[in-house]
Amino acid sequence: MKTRRKIILGLSALSSLSWIMTQLRPKRDLTGQVALVTGGSRGLGLLIARDLGLKGCRVAICARDEAELEDAQNFLAQADVHDVLTLTCDVSDQDQVGQLIASVEEQFGPIDLLINNAGVIQTGPIRSQRIEDFEQSMDIMFWGGVYPTLNLLPRMLQRQSGHIVNITSVGGKVAVPHLSPYGAAKFAAVGFSEGLAAELWRSGVQVTTVVPGLMRTGSYLNAFFKGNHQPEFKWFALIDNLPIMSMDAEVAAHNIVSAIRRGDTELVLTLPAKILVKFHGVFPVLTTKLLGLINRVVLPEGTNTQKKRGMDIQENIQAPFFNFATTWGRSAARRLNQYEDSLTEQEQE
């Protein structure tokens, strides 16, 4: 027991020292660099695009819906970010990704920063999930990062410069009940990103794995729910909006851009996410049992395979406390382009 305690204390001390050294690392100037942000029309991706633009980047964003992109461009213009290119693309389609990158390079030049951010949130008990739910999650959140990365990587290696940033999730470090398709894809994305970082070490191409916890982006309104729809939506919406459990999206975007400028290998966002990742690393079996207990006692059962969007469920909820508790989320949704009428299932985290 004493030996184990010493090991844990030693690892904690090394982790703290590494964090301090990371914070002291000088930040590089991004002026004139070309950044491509997938899933950049709303939510976190939109804020990252804005902050990169304010740091001097020429920013290209993509999404599947032209109306969303137009609204995103207006949002960026109001933030005084004008050197922006908007392009439609389904990142789960390799050919479209190739065309996207070719268009960006033709109009802006070589891409210096790739931010793989596009994602979809699907929530529900495992008995309500089907093969196509896992396929969709993998297509968008795994292959949607692999396709642009492998397209750009040869040219980045040839130049011996470039930076690939993969927006993953704490759900890619610790498997959470009722998020199996999402977690499976995020675990794959984390594995790809960490393996890439190891292989490209000292090649001139940097890789940053961003592991966000819950953020108040309003994305829960565009998540898709199965099982017992209304209770399923309520538990997810509440934890996604609680100040202690979730982080302000503006702060998250600022921290991500700072990590890019420092060249961090990994960034875990929100204190609860950091605690959960470390606790799971030391006590993996106990973590699984505790999450299993939460699943059994707290989370709603259901086998309904029909998929409903959060925004549609929200319309039928007449609960003053719930509506009050999710005020911040709806406010974030209005600010961050989440209330677009023509929605697709390729949503931003």
XYZ file of C-alpha atoms in Angstrom, residues 19-337:
319
model
C 1.841 21.293 -16.335
C 3.944 24.149 -14.932
C 6.561 23.758 -17.666
C 3.805 23.688 -20.290
C 2.289 26.926 -19.008
C 5.701 28.627 -19.107
C 6.334 27.563 -22.701
C 6.378 30.582 -25.069
C 3.329 30.918 -27.338
C 3.919 31.043 -31.066
C 2.565 33.745 -33.343
C -0.278 32.521 -35.580
C -0.393 35.590 -37.820
C -0.857 34.650 -41.475
C -1.268 30.916 -40.823
C -4.055 29.040 -42.618
C -6.425 27.130 -40.338
C -9.142 24.671 -41.373
C -11.842 23.972 -38.765
C -14.226 21.124 -39.563
C -17.660 21.478 -38.009
C -16.960 25.195 -37.738
C -20.432 26.585 -38.344
C -21.650 26.433 -34.753
C -20.778 25.712 -31.139
C -17.197 25.115 -30.086
C -15.891 24.951 -33.663
C -17.293 28.402 -34.401
C -15.622 29.862 -31.296
C -12.291 28.225 -32.139
C -12.512 29.696 -35.646
C -13.234 33.119 -34.165
C -10.327 32.983 -31.708
C -7.917 31.758 -34.393
C -9.062 34.589 -36.653
C -8.491 37.119 -33.885
C -4.949 35.745 -33.521
C -4.292 36.522 -37.185
C -5.137 33.231 -38.909
C -6.809 32.965 -42.287
C -9.689 30.675 -41.349
C -11.594 28.128 -43.420
C -14.635 26.466 -41.888
C -16.796 23.672 -43.231
C -20.203 22.162 -42.482
C -22.887 20.396 -44.500
C -25.413 23.230 -44.541
C -24.900 26.443 -46.522
C -27.347 28.468 -44.405
C -25.419 27.580 -41.246
C -22.185 28.621 -42.904
C -23.669 31.948 -43.925
C -24.784 32.595 -40.343
C -21.348 31.554 -39.111
C -19.650 33.983 -41.488
C -21.886 36.783 -40.181
C -20.998 35.809 -36.601
C -17.284 35.942 -37.430
C -17.630 39.257 -39.250
C -19.322 40.778 -36.195
C -16.326 39.594 -34.161
C -14.042 41.442 -36.607
C -12.839 38.237 -38.292
C -13.091 38.835 -42.034
C -10.459 36.637 -43.709
C -12.806 33.649 -43.726
C -13.578 30.934 -46.275
C -16.764 28.862 -45.882
C -17.193 25.567 -47.707
C -19.792 22.819 -47.609
C -18.434 19.358 -46.861
C -19.539 16.076 -45.338
C -16.392 14.976 -43.501
C -17.553 11.360 -43.524
C -17.116 11.351 -47.322
C -13.466 10.959 -48.322
C -13.965 12.465 -51.778
C -15.666 15.554 -50.374
C -12.838 15.977 -47.858
C -10.309 15.861 -50.685
C -12.239 18.515 -52.592
C -12.516 20.640 -49.430
C -8.781 20.636 -48.815
C -7.995 21.306 -52.460
C -10.330 24.334 -52.398
C -8.774 25.737 -49.226
C -5.235 25.313 -50.563
C -6.198 26.847 -53.892
C -7.684 29.968 -52.288
C -5.606 30.352 -49.107
C -2.442 28.323 -49.715
C -0.949 25.468 -47.660
C -2.906 24.571 -44.520
C -0.890 25.093 -41.333
C -3.554 24.163 -38.763
C -6.137 21.396 -39.052
C -8.812 21.361 -36.339
C -10.825 18.113 -36.499
C -13.969 19.132 -34.627
C -17.070 17.813 -36.426
C -19.211 15.477 -34.362
C -22.641 14.073 -33.556
C -24.091 13.343 -30.096
C -26.347 10.294 -29.750
C -27.755 9.407 -26.345
C -29.803 6.414 -25.222
C -29.612 2.971 -23.556
C -27.641 0.328 -25.428
C -30.841 -1.638 -26.088
C -32.144 1.294 -28.139
C -29.015 1.601 -30.299
C -28.559 -0.019 -33.686
C -25.579 -0.754 -35.933
C -26.270 2.352 -38.019
C -25.901 4.553 -34.923
C -22.373 3.248 -34.368
C -21.589 3.542 -38.071
C -22.704 7.172 -38.159
C -20.663 8.064 -35.082
C -17.557 6.388 -36.479
C -18.046 7.974 -39.914
C -18.191 11.514 -38.518
C -15.972 11.451 -35.421
C -13.321 8.907 -36.442
C -13.120 8.823 -40.241
C -14.065 12.512 -40.288
C -10.738 13.154 -38.565
C -8.690 10.493 -40.333
C -9.598 11.598 -43.881
C -8.397 15.228 -43.641
C -5.389 14.265 -41.523
C -4.044 11.669 -43.943
C -4.775 13.971 -46.893
C -2.722 16.818 -45.418
C -0.021 14.848 -43.612
C 2.331 14.110 -46.560
C 2.583 17.823 -47.435
C 3.036 18.823 -43.795
C 5.837 16.283 -43.416
C 7.459 17.521 -46.601
C 7.424 21.094 -45.218
C 8.374 19.815 -41.743
C 5.700 22.050 -40.276
C 2.017 21.881 -39.449
C -0.287 21.253 -36.536
C -3.144 18.753 -36.255
C -5.644 19.303 -33.442
C -8.177 16.580 -32.657
C -11.170 17.602 -30.559
C -12.092 14.354 -28.787
C -13.936 14.004 -25.456
C -13.618 12.758 -21.905
C -15.998 10.112 -23.279
C -12.992 8.901 -25.288
C -11.033 8.306 -22.075
C -13.802 6.942 -19.828
C -16.789 5.047 -21.247
C -20.049 6.606 -20.043
C -23.423 4.780 -19.979
C -26.031 5.772 -22.583
C -23.360 7.193 -24.891
C -22.003 3.988 -26.428
C -21.861 5.052 -30.118
C -20.399 8.418 -29.155
C -17.875 6.894 -26.748
C -16.765 4.201 -29.187
C -16.005 6.816 -31.856
C -14.273 9.134 -29.392
C -12.100 6.295 -28.029
C -11.046 5.596 -31.617
C -10.315 9.292 -32.169
C -8.206 9.494 -28.992
C -6.251 6.396 -30.011
C -5.629 7.777 -33.486
C -4.557 11.160 -32.130
C -2.235 9.804 -29.435
C -0.627 7.328 -31.839
C -0.167 10.098 -34.385
C 1.476 12.338 -31.771
C 3.975 9.599 -30.909
C 4.857 8.859 -34.532
C 5.234 12.500 -35.526
C 7.329 13.527 -32.516
C 10.209 15.721 -33.709
C 9.048 15.522 -37.322
C 8.116 19.200 -37.356
C 4.406 18.334 -37.365
C 2.677 18.782 -34.016
C -0.397 16.939 -32.764
C -2.667 18.103 -29.950
C -5.345 15.867 -28.446
C -8.063 17.984 -26.847
C -10.202 16.111 -24.327
C -13.136 18.321 -23.325
C -15.567 17.540 -20.565
C -19.023 19.078 -20.661
C -19.236 22.544 -22.219
C -22.102 25.012 -22.410
C -22.363 25.303 -26.191
C -26.082 24.550 -26.496
C -25.260 21.396 -28.432
C -27.579 19.283 -26.276
C -30.479 20.831 -28.231
C -29.081 19.288 -31.414
C -28.135 15.957 -29.850
C -30.235 12.910 -30.768
C -32.019 10.857 -28.127
C -33.393 7.315 -28.040
C -35.111 5.208 -25.397
C -37.408 7.102 -23.029
C -36.995 10.403 -24.848
C -37.991 13.064 -22.341
C -36.220 11.660 -19.232
C -33.197 10.863 -21.417
C -33.085 14.442 -22.666
C -33.578 15.911 -19.194
C -30.660 14.170 -17.477
C -28.282 14.992 -20.311
C -29.439 18.626 -20.543
C -29.096 19.185 -16.793
C -25.532 17.933 -16.441
C -24.593 19.717 -19.663
C -25.665 23.032 -18.101
C -24.587 22.802 -14.477
C -21.840 25.390 -13.760
C -19.735 22.969 -11.681
C -20.038 20.114 -14.184
C -19.675 22.143 -17.390
C -17.402 24.858 -18.751
C -18.289 28.083 -20.521
C -17.696 27.541 -24.238
C -15.830 30.841 -24.627
C -13.326 29.801 -21.956
C -12.943 26.373 -23.561
C -12.167 27.877 -26.983
C -9.672 30.311 -25.473
C -7.881 27.456 -23.657
C -7.756 25.364 -26.835
C -6.214 28.171 -28.894
C -3.702 28.829 -26.098
C -2.779 25.122 -26.121
C -2.296 25.298 -29.895
C 0.013 28.278 -29.530
C 2.039 26.496 -26.821
C 2.184 23.273 -28.822
C 0.650 21.121 -26.066
C 0.389 17.407 -26.758
C -2.788 17.023 -24.709
C -5.354 19.324 -23.139
C -8.055 18.029 -20.784
C -10.777 20.595 -20.158
C -12.950 21.013 -17.042
C -11.984 20.007 -13.519
C -14.523 17.141 -13.320
C -13.098 15.671 -16.544
C -9.535 15.873 -15.185
C -10.575 14.181 -11.939
C -12.523 11.475 -13.772
C -9.644 10.673 -16.154
C -7.091 10.436 -13.316
C -9.425 8.434 -11.054
C -10.203 5.998 -13.873
C -6.482 5.631 -14.602
C -5.789 4.542 -11.029
C -9.058 2.710 -10.274
C -10.500 1.482 -13.602
C -12.648 -1.313 -12.116
C -14.073 0.927 -9.397
C -14.875 3.626 -11.983
C -16.798 1.131 -14.100
C -18.765 -0.107 -11.087
C -19.630 3.431 -9.984
C -20.813 4.333 -13.482
C -22.785 1.100 -13.531
C -24.459 2.115 -10.273
C -25.376 5.500 -11.743
C -26.776 3.751 -14.795
C -28.922 1.453 -12.661
C -30.161 4.021 -10.130
C -30.294 7.325 -12.038
C -30.472 6.875 -15.804
C -33.810 6.023 -17.467
C -34.457 2.689 -19.122
C -36.003 2.448 -22.573
C -35.879 0.472 -25.800
C -37.470 2.930 -28.223
C -35.221 3.028 -31.293
C -36.817 6.189 -32.704
C -34.347 9.048 -32.771
C -35.526 12.491 -31.618
C -33.625 15.754 -31.657
C -33.214 17.549 -28.337
C -34.751 20.748 -29.648
C -37.941 18.920 -30.567
C -38.151 17.300 -27.118
C -37.528 20.644 -25.405
C -40.627 22.137 -27.068
C -42.894 19.720 -25.173
C -41.375 20.216 -21.713
C -43.387 22.435 -19.367
C -41.233 22.259 -16.224
C -40.248 25.626 -14.696
C -37.279 24.297 -12.692
C -35.852 22.397 -15.653
C -36.266 25.375 -17.960
C -34.606 27.628 -15.376
C -31.726 25.173 -14.848
C -31.000 25.041 -18.588
C -31.164 28.807 -19.178
C -27.414 29.066 -19.829
C -27.574 26.309 -22.419
C -30.354 27.957 -24.393
C -28.523 31.281 -24.199
C -25.360 29.619 -25.561
C -27.411 27.980 -28.314
C -28.742 31.359 -29.438
C -25.262 32.908 -29.436
C -23.522 30.020 -31.143
C -25.763 29.339 -34.129
